PDB file of C-alpha atoms in Angstrom:
ATOM      1  CA  UNK A   1      -9.166   8.127  -2.643  1.00  0.00           C
ATOM      2  CA  UNK A   2      -9.495   4.659  -1.052  1.00  0.00           C
ATOM      3  CA  UNK A   3      -9.848   1.565  -3.027  1.00  0.00           C
ATOM      4  CA  UNK A   4     -10.547  -0.870  -0.153  1.00  0.00           C
ATOM      5  CA  UNK A   5     -13.203  -0.466   1.847  1.00  0.00           C
ATOM      6  CA  UNK A   6     -15.101  -2.639   4.975  1.00  0.00           C
ATOM      7  CA  UNK A   7     -18.805  -2.991   5.064  1.00  0.00           C
ATOM      8  CA  UNK A   8     -19.415  -2.469   8.883  1.00  0.00           C
ATOM      9  CA  UNK A   9     -17.494   0.052  11.174  1.00  0.00           C
ATOM     10  CA  UNK A  10     -18.305  -2.047  14.290  1.00  0.00           C
ATOM     11  CA  UNK A  11     -18.866  -5.525  15.211  1.00  0.00           C
ATOM     12  CA  UNK A  12     -19.867  -6.631  18.659  1.00  0.00           C
ATOM     13  CA  UNK A  13     -19.269 -10.369  19.202  1.00  0.00           C
ATOM     14  CA  UNK A  14     -20.489 -12.499  22.088  1.00  0.00           C
ATOM     15  CA  UNK A  15     -17.310 -14.228  23.805  1.00  0.00           C
ATOM     16  CA  UNK A  16     -16.715 -17.780  22.139  1.00  0.00           C
ATOM     17  CA  UNK A  17     -18.935 -16.976  19.095  1.00  0.00           C
ATOM     18  CA  UNK A  18     -17.235 -16.768  15.874  1.00  0.00           C
ATOM     19  CA  UNK A  19     -16.322 -13.477  14.344  1.00  0.00           C
ATOM     20  CA  UNK A  20     -16.651 -12.487  10.635  1.00  0.00           C
ATOM     21  CA  UNK A  21     -15.339  -9.065   9.408  1.00  0.00           C
ATOM     22  CA  UNK A  22     -15.966  -7.909   5.635  1.00  0.00           C
ATOM     23  CA  UNK A  23     -14.023  -6.079   3.360  1.00  0.00           C
ATOM     24  CA  UNK A  24     -14.419  -4.845  -0.624  1.00  0.00           C
ATOM     25  CA  UNK A  25     -11.803  -3.916  -2.949  1.00  0.00           C
ATOM     26  CA  UNK A  26     -12.031  -2.350  -6.477  1.00  0.00           C
ATOM     27  CA  UNK A  27      -8.749  -2.991  -8.110  1.00  0.00           C
ATOM     28  CA  UNK A  28      -8.731  -6.132  -9.931  1.00  0.00           C
ATOM     29  CA  UNK A  29      -5.242  -6.160 -10.580  1.00  0.00           C
ATOM     30  CA  UNK A  30      -4.152  -6.357  -6.874  1.00  0.00           C
ATOM     31  CA  UNK A  31      -2.870  -9.676  -6.148  1.00  0.00           C
ATOM     32  CA  UNK A  32      -2.008  -9.209  -2.660  1.00  0.00           C
ATOM     33  CA  UNK A  33      -4.070  -8.621   0.520  1.00  0.00           C
ATOM     34  CA  UNK A  34      -3.297  -8.288   4.264  1.00  0.00           C
ATOM     35  CA  UNK A  35      -5.338  -8.231   7.579  1.00  0.00           C
ATOM     36  CA  UNK A  36      -4.055  -6.010  10.517  1.00  0.00           C
ATOM     37  CA  UNK A  37      -5.229  -5.945  14.202  1.00  0.00           C
ATOM     38  CA  UNK A  38      -4.782  -2.651  15.683  1.00  0.00           C
ATOM     39  CA  UNK A  39      -5.092  -2.201  19.716  1.00  0.00           C
ATOM     40  CA  UNK A  40      -5.607   1.019  21.323  1.00  0.00           C
ATOM     41  CA  UNK A  41      -2.636   3.316  21.190  1.00  0.00           C
ATOM     42  CA  UNK A  42      -0.351   0.796  19.209  1.00  0.00           C
ATOM     43  CA  UNK A  43       0.559   0.276  15.816  1.00  0.00           C
ATOM     44  CA  UNK A  44      -1.339  -2.075  13.429  1.00  0.00           C
ATOM     45  CA  UNK A  45       0.114  -5.891  13.980  1.00  0.00           C
ATOM     46  CA  UNK A  46       0.228  -8.462  10.867  1.00  0.00           C
ATOM     47  CA  UNK A  47      -2.446 -11.142  11.269  1.00  0.00           C
ATOM     48  CA  UNK A  48      -2.434 -12.968   8.018  1.00  0.00           C
ATOM     49  CA  UNK A  49      -1.843 -12.352   4.079  1.00  0.00           C
ATOM     50  CA  UNK A  50      -3.281 -14.173   1.087  1.00  0.00           C
ATOM     51  CA  UNK A  51      -2.214 -13.980  -2.271  1.00  0.00           C
ATOM     52  CA  UNK A  52      -4.702 -13.938  -5.365  1.00  0.00           C
ATOM     53  CA  UNK A  53      -3.883 -17.371  -6.555  1.00  0.00           C
ATOM     54  CA  UNK A  54      -5.386 -18.691  -3.293  1.00  0.00           C
ATOM     55  CA  UNK A  55      -9.135 -18.570  -2.239  1.00  0.00           C
ATOM     56  CA  UNK A  56      -8.482 -19.703   1.622  1.00  0.00           C
ATOM     57  CA  UNK A  57      -5.759 -19.175   4.017  1.00  0.00           C
ATOM     58  CA  UNK A  58      -5.777 -20.379   7.617  1.00  0.00           C
ATOM     59  CA  UNK A  59      -3.726 -19.386  10.553  1.00  0.00           C
ATOM     60  CA  UNK A  60      -4.375 -19.767  14.109  1.00  0.00           C
ATOM     61  CA  UNK A  61      -7.647 -19.296  14.853  1.00  0.00           C
ATOM     62  CA  UNK A  62      -8.036 -16.948  12.051  1.00  0.00           C
ATOM     63  CA  UNK A  63      -9.408 -17.881   8.413  1.00  0.00           C
ATOM     64  CA  UNK A  64      -8.924 -15.504   5.294  1.00  0.00           C
ATOM     65  CA  UNK A  65     -11.251 -16.085   2.360  1.00  0.00           C
ATOM     66  CA  UNK A  66     -10.914 -14.495  -0.967  1.00  0.00           C
ATOM     67  CA  UNK A  67     -13.680 -13.803  -3.540  1.00  0.00           C
ATOM     68  CA  UNK A  68     -11.877 -12.640  -6.907  1.00  0.00           C
ATOM     69  CA  UNK A  69     -15.261 -12.542  -9.060  1.00  0.00           C
ATOM     70  CA  UNK A  70     -16.728 -10.151  -6.485  1.00  0.00           C
ATOM     71  CA  UNK A  71     -13.692  -8.561  -5.027  1.00  0.00           C
ATOM     72  CA  UNK A  72     -14.459  -9.577  -1.848  1.00  0.00           C
ATOM     73  CA  UNK A  73     -12.269 -10.803   0.987  1.00  0.00           C
ATOM     74  CA  UNK A  74     -13.174 -11.353   4.551  1.00  0.00           C
ATOM     75  CA  UNK A  75     -11.609 -12.281   7.933  1.00  0.00           C
ATOM     76  CA  UNK A  76     -13.110 -15.195  10.265  1.00  0.00           C
ATOM     77  CA  UNK A  77     -11.758 -15.305  14.138  1.00  0.00           C
ATOM     78  CA  UNK A  78     -12.968 -18.639  15.588  1.00  0.00           C
ATOM     79  CA  UNK A  79     -13.996 -18.569  19.310  1.00  0.00           C
ATOM     80  CA  UNK A  80     -13.521 -14.734  19.763  1.00  0.00           C
ATOM     81  CA  UNK A  81     -11.902 -13.992  22.919  1.00  0.00           C
ATOM     82  CA  UNK A  82     -11.810 -10.924  24.901  1.00  0.00           C
ATOM     83  CA  UNK A  83      -8.065 -10.032  23.585  1.00  0.00           C
ATOM     84  CA  UNK A  84      -9.679  -9.830  20.232  1.00  0.00           C
ATOM     85  CA  UNK A  85     -11.384  -6.956  20.678  1.00  0.00           C
ATOM     86  CA  UNK A  86      -9.349  -4.132  18.654  1.00  0.00           C
ATOM     87  CA  UNK A  87      -9.683  -2.404  15.226  1.00  0.00           C
ATOM     88  CA  UNK A  88      -9.031  -4.602  12.002  1.00  0.00           C
ATOM     89  CA  UNK A  89      -7.961  -3.277   8.676  1.00  0.00           C
ATOM     90  CA  UNK A  90      -7.792  -4.994   5.440  1.00  0.00           C
ATOM     91  CA  UNK A  91      -5.157  -3.443   3.321  1.00  0.00           C
ATOM     92  CA  UNK A  92      -4.680  -4.145  -0.552  1.00  0.00           C
ATOM     93  CA  UNK A  93      -1.380  -4.422  -2.161  1.00  0.00           C
ATOM     94  CA  UNK A  94      -0.813  -1.941  -5.430  1.00  0.00           C
ATOM     95  CA  UNK A  95       1.402  -3.651  -7.605  1.00  0.00           C
ATOM     96  CA  UNK A  96       1.137  -1.245 -10.406  1.00  0.00           C
ATOM     97  CA  UNK A  97       1.724   1.557  -7.931  1.00  0.00           C
ATOM     98  CA  UNK A  98       5.397   0.808  -6.516  1.00  0.00           C
ATOM     99  CA  UNK A  99       3.491  -1.615  -4.201  1.00  0.00           C
ATOM    100  CA  UNK A 100       1.997   0.701  -1.888  1.00  0.00           C
ATOM    101  CA  UNK A 101      -0.546  -0.327   0.413  1.00  0.00           C
ATOM    102  CA  UNK A 102      -4.219   0.771   0.540  1.00  0.00           C
ATOM    103  CA  UNK A 103      -6.120   0.415   3.684  1.00  0.00           C
ATOM    104  CA  UNK A 104      -9.669   0.736   4.458  1.00  0.00           C
ATOM    105  CA  UNK A 105     -11.054   2.588   7.488  1.00  0.00           C
ATOM    106  CA  UNK A 106     -11.445  -0.467   9.822  1.00  0.00           C
ATOM    107  CA  UNK A 107     -13.895  -2.203  11.882  1.00  0.00           C
ATOM    108  CA  UNK A 108     -14.052  -1.935  15.715  1.00  0.00           C
ATOM    109  CA  UNK A 109     -14.885  -5.429  17.118  1.00  0.00           C
ATOM    110  CA  UNK A 110     -16.035  -5.216  20.652  1.00  0.00           C
ATOM    111  CA  UNK A 111     -15.959  -8.746  22.511  1.00  0.00           C
ATOM    112  CA  UNK A 112     -18.961  -9.011  24.942  1.00  0.00           C
ATOM    113  CA  UNK A 113     -18.393 -11.087  28.067  1.00  0.00           C
TER     114      UNK A 113
ATOM    115  CA  UNK B   1       6.901  -4.470  16.444  1.00  0.00           C
ATOM    116  CA  UNK B   2      10.098  -4.852  18.489  1.00  0.00           C
ATOM    117  CA  UNK B   3      12.329  -4.367  15.545  1.00  0.00           C
ATOM    118  CA  UNK B   4      10.805  -0.935  14.826  1.00  0.00           C
ATOM    119  CA  UNK B   5      11.038   1.806  17.159  1.00  0.00           C
ATOM    120  CA  UNK B   6       9.362   5.184  17.131  1.00  0.00           C
ATOM    121  CA  UNK B   7      10.081   8.134  19.570  1.00  0.00           C
ATOM    122  CA  UNK B   8       8.676  10.054  21.103  1.00  0.00           C
ATOM    123  CA  UNK B   9       5.546   8.340  22.148  1.00  0.00           C
ATOM    124  CA  UNK B  10       3.607  11.402  22.759  1.00  0.00           C
ATOM    125  CA  UNK B  11       4.886  15.078  21.270  1.00  0.00           C
ATOM    126  CA  UNK B  12       3.392  18.234  21.558  1.00  0.00           C
ATOM    127  CA  UNK B  13       3.895  20.977  18.873  1.00  0.00           C
ATOM    128  CA  UNK B  14       3.812  25.026  19.252  1.00  0.00           C
ATOM    129  CA  UNK B  15       2.284  27.253  16.507  1.00  0.00           C
ATOM    130  CA  UNK B  16       4.780  28.100  13.775  1.00  0.00           C
ATOM    131  CA  UNK B  17       7.478  25.006  15.243  1.00  0.00           C
ATOM    132  CA  UNK B  18       8.600  22.256  13.309  1.00  0.00           C
ATOM    133  CA  UNK B  19       8.864  18.845  15.127  1.00  0.00           C
ATOM    134  CA  UNK B  20      10.719  15.574  14.017  1.00  0.00           C
ATOM    135  CA  UNK B  21       9.745  12.189  14.848  1.00  0.00           C
ATOM    136  CA  UNK B  22      11.959   9.314  14.757  1.00  0.00           C
ATOM    137  CA  UNK B  23      11.780   5.747  13.038  1.00  0.00           C
ATOM    138  CA  UNK B  24      14.535   3.259  13.561  1.00  0.00           C
ATOM    139  CA  UNK B  25      14.580  -0.354  12.694  1.00  0.00           C
ATOM    140  CA  UNK B  26      16.873  -3.074  12.741  1.00  0.00           C
ATOM    141  CA  UNK B  27      15.275  -5.601  10.786  1.00  0.00           C
ATOM    142  CA  UNK B  28      17.410  -4.775   7.723  1.00  0.00           C
ATOM    143  CA  UNK B  29      14.593  -4.051   5.625  1.00  0.00           C
ATOM    144  CA  UNK B  30      14.968  -1.851   2.521  1.00  0.00           C
ATOM    145  CA  UNK B  31      11.637   0.333   2.437  1.00  0.00           C
ATOM    146  CA  UNK B  32      10.123   2.235   5.025  1.00  0.00           C
ATOM    147  CA  UNK B  33       6.973   4.274   5.334  1.00  0.00           C
ATOM    148  CA  UNK B  34       5.173   7.098   7.070  1.00  0.00           C
ATOM    149  CA  UNK B  35       1.614   6.819   7.780  1.00  0.00           C
ATOM    150  CA  UNK B  36      -0.985   9.561   9.489  1.00  0.00           C
ATOM    151  CA  UNK B  37      -4.097   7.920  11.002  1.00  0.00           C
ATOM    152  CA  UNK B  38      -6.871  10.272  11.959  1.00  0.00           C
ATOM    153  CA  UNK B  39      -9.820   8.929  14.525  1.00  0.00           C
ATOM    154  CA  UNK B  40     -11.788   6.598  12.969  1.00  0.00           C
ATOM    155  CA  UNK B  41      -9.963   6.580  10.040  1.00  0.00           C
ATOM    156  CA  UNK B  42      -7.400   4.279   8.109  1.00  0.00           C
ATOM    157  CA  UNK B  43      -4.099   4.922   7.545  1.00  0.00           C
ATOM    158  CA  UNK B  44      -3.017   7.747   4.995  1.00  0.00           C
ATOM    159  CA  UNK B  45       0.694   7.594   3.318  1.00  0.00           C
ATOM    160  CA  UNK B  46       2.671  10.492   3.792  1.00  0.00           C
ATOM    161  CA  UNK B  47       6.212   9.500   2.455  1.00  0.00           C
ATOM    162  CA  UNK B  48       8.302   6.189   1.592  1.00  0.00           C
ATOM    163  CA  UNK B  49      11.584   5.100   0.508  1.00  0.00           C
ATOM    164  CA  UNK B  50      12.475   1.981  -1.072  1.00  0.00           C
ATOM    165  CA  UNK B  51      16.361   2.756  -0.590  1.00  0.00           C
ATOM    166  CA  UNK B  52      18.641   4.769   1.064  1.00  0.00           C
ATOM    167  CA  UNK B  53      18.859   8.483  -0.279  1.00  0.00           C
ATOM    168  CA  UNK B  54      15.818   8.090  -2.288  1.00  0.00           C
ATOM    169  CA  UNK B  55      12.246   8.893  -1.128  1.00  0.00           C
ATOM    170  CA  UNK B  56       8.817   9.724  -3.041  1.00  0.00           C
ATOM    171  CA  UNK B  57       5.634  11.662  -1.681  1.00  0.00           C
ATOM    172  CA  UNK B  58       2.348   9.717  -0.845  1.00  0.00           C
ATOM    173  CA  UNK B  59      -0.701  10.790  -0.741  1.00  0.00           C
ATOM    174  CA  UNK B  60      -0.614  13.412   1.865  1.00  0.00           C
ATOM    175  CA  UNK B  61       2.778  14.783   2.025  1.00  0.00           C
ATOM    176  CA  UNK B  62       2.479  18.386   2.251  1.00  0.00           C
ATOM    177  CA  UNK B  63       3.565  20.023   5.021  1.00  0.00           C
ATOM    178  CA  UNK B  64       5.848  17.406   5.878  1.00  0.00           C
ATOM    179  CA  UNK B  65       9.626  16.153   4.862  1.00  0.00           C
ATOM    180  CA  UNK B  66      11.728  13.193   5.275  1.00  0.00           C
ATOM    181  CA  UNK B  67      15.273  12.141   4.769  1.00  0.00           C
ATOM    182  CA  UNK B  68      16.635   8.543   4.241  1.00  0.00           C
ATOM    183  CA  UNK B  69      20.234   8.965   4.944  1.00  0.00           C
ATOM    184  CA  UNK B  70      20.698   5.398   6.605  1.00  0.00           C
ATOM    185  CA  UNK B  71      18.871   2.267   5.954  1.00  0.00           C
ATOM    186  CA  UNK B  72      17.821   2.032   9.641  1.00  0.00           C
ATOM    187  CA  UNK B  73      16.385   5.521   9.968  1.00  0.00           C
ATOM    188  CA  UNK B  74      13.667   7.339   8.273  1.00  0.00           C
ATOM    189  CA  UNK B  75      12.953  10.647  10.531  1.00  0.00           C
ATOM    190  CA  UNK B  76       9.689  12.670   9.731  1.00  0.00           C
ATOM    191  CA  UNK B  77       9.663  16.587  10.240  1.00  0.00           C
ATOM    192  CA  UNK B  78       6.207  17.810  10.619  1.00  0.00           C
ATOM    193  CA  UNK B  79       6.604  21.350   9.519  1.00  0.00           C
ATOM    194  CA  UNK B  80       4.829  24.829  10.481  1.00  0.00           C
ATOM    195  CA  UNK B  81       3.050  24.282   7.146  1.00  0.00           C
ATOM    196  CA  UNK B  82       1.076  21.610   7.944  1.00  0.00           C
ATOM    197  CA  UNK B  83      -2.021  23.316   9.526  1.00  0.00           C
ATOM    198  CA  UNK B  84      -3.731  20.155  10.802  1.00  0.00           C
ATOM    199  CA  UNK B  85      -0.751  18.074  12.400  1.00  0.00           C
ATOM    200  CA  UNK B  86      -2.718  16.383  15.169  1.00  0.00           C
ATOM    201  CA  UNK B  87      -2.594  12.924  14.814  1.00  0.00           C
ATOM    202  CA  UNK B  88      -1.314   9.469  15.258  1.00  0.00           C
ATOM    203  CA  UNK B  89       1.827   9.247  13.100  1.00  0.00           C
ATOM    204  CA  UNK B  90       3.048   5.436  11.997  1.00  0.00           C
ATOM    205  CA  UNK B  91       6.088   4.123  10.704  1.00  0.00           C
ATOM    206  CA  UNK B  92       6.619   0.824   8.877  1.00  0.00           C
ATOM    207  CA  UNK B  93       8.611  -1.010   6.904  1.00  0.00           C
ATOM    208  CA  UNK B  94       8.946  -3.848   4.470  1.00  0.00           C
ATOM    209  CA  UNK B  95      11.253  -6.270   3.524  1.00  0.00           C
ATOM    210  CA  UNK B  96      12.650  -6.741  -0.251  1.00  0.00           C
ATOM    211  CA  UNK B  97      10.249  -5.889  -2.888  1.00  0.00           C
ATOM    212  CA  UNK B  98       6.807  -7.638  -4.098  1.00  0.00           C
ATOM    213  CA  UNK B  99       4.358  -9.360  -2.063  1.00  0.00           C
ATOM    214  CA  UNK B 100       5.454  -8.612   1.530  1.00  0.00           C
ATOM    215  CA  UNK B 101       3.503  -7.428   4.191  1.00  0.00           C
ATOM    216  CA  UNK B 102       4.635  -4.256   6.072  1.00  0.00           C
ATOM    217  CA  UNK B 103       5.198  -3.978   9.867  1.00  0.00           C
ATOM    218  CA  UNK B 104       4.471  -1.217  12.073  1.00  0.00           C
ATOM    219  CA  UNK B 105       6.219   0.509  15.010  1.00  0.00           C
ATOM    220  CA  UNK B 106       4.002   1.674  17.894  1.00  0.00           C
ATOM    221  CA  UNK B 107       3.314   5.059  16.648  1.00  0.00           C
ATOM    222  CA  UNK B 108       3.535   8.833  17.837  1.00  0.00           C
ATOM    223  CA  UNK B 109       0.777  10.881  18.951  1.00  0.00           C
ATOM    224  CA  UNK B 110       1.292  14.563  17.847  1.00  0.00           C
ATOM    225  CA  UNK B 111      -0.984  17.312  19.433  1.00  0.00           C
ATOM    226  CA  UNK B 112      -0.947  21.105  19.219  1.00  0.00           C
ATOM    227  CA  UNK B 113      -0.444  23.180  22.444  1.00  0.00           C
TER     228      UNK B 113
END
C-alpha cells in the first residue's frame, strides 16, 4: 500500500493568493521527498525536493516545508497563477527498498480568475 | 521531459493482443521505471531497471513484461494476461543512485478496442 498521502484531493485558489498543499508520510526512515506537478495529458514534472536534514527549501515561487516530528510536508506556491492549475504529487524516497519512490494520490489545484 | 521519449502517445489494444510501449532516453541515466496511472490515483510501479540486462518487478507486474538490452531503451509489453490494461503509462529515469529525482516522459494512453 501507499505510505504517502495528501490531505485534500482538491484545492480551489483565487488567482494571486498563496496555495498550500499538504502531504503526510509514514516511513520514519525516508530521507528524501519530491514534489511533482502534472498537467493534463502530460507526465509529472519535477518542482522541488528536500532532504531530511533540512526543514525548509525554497525555489522560484515555491517553498517546501518538512516536519519530521509529525511526518508531514507541505508545498507552498506564492501568488498562484492560472498556469499553476494541475495535479500535485508528493513522493517519498524509500532508501530501504531499492530507492523506489512512493507516490500519494495527488491534489488537484484549480486557480479561479 | 525532453530527454525521455515515450511512443506512441495513444495506443489501442484488441482482446488477446500484446502491445509494446516504447521508452527511449538520451540522458545517460542508469535507472529506468514504468508506472501505471489510473484516473484520480497516484502512480503505481510496474517494473524497474537499475542497470542494463537487469530488471525487477514492481508492485503490479502481473500481465506485463520488460527488457533492458540497451541503456537508453526500456520497452514495456502489455500482455493479453493483463485483463484491465486501460490506463496512462509513464516511463521515468533517474541518474545514479541515492537521493536523485526521477524524471518522466509524457506518457502513453492505452485503451481497449
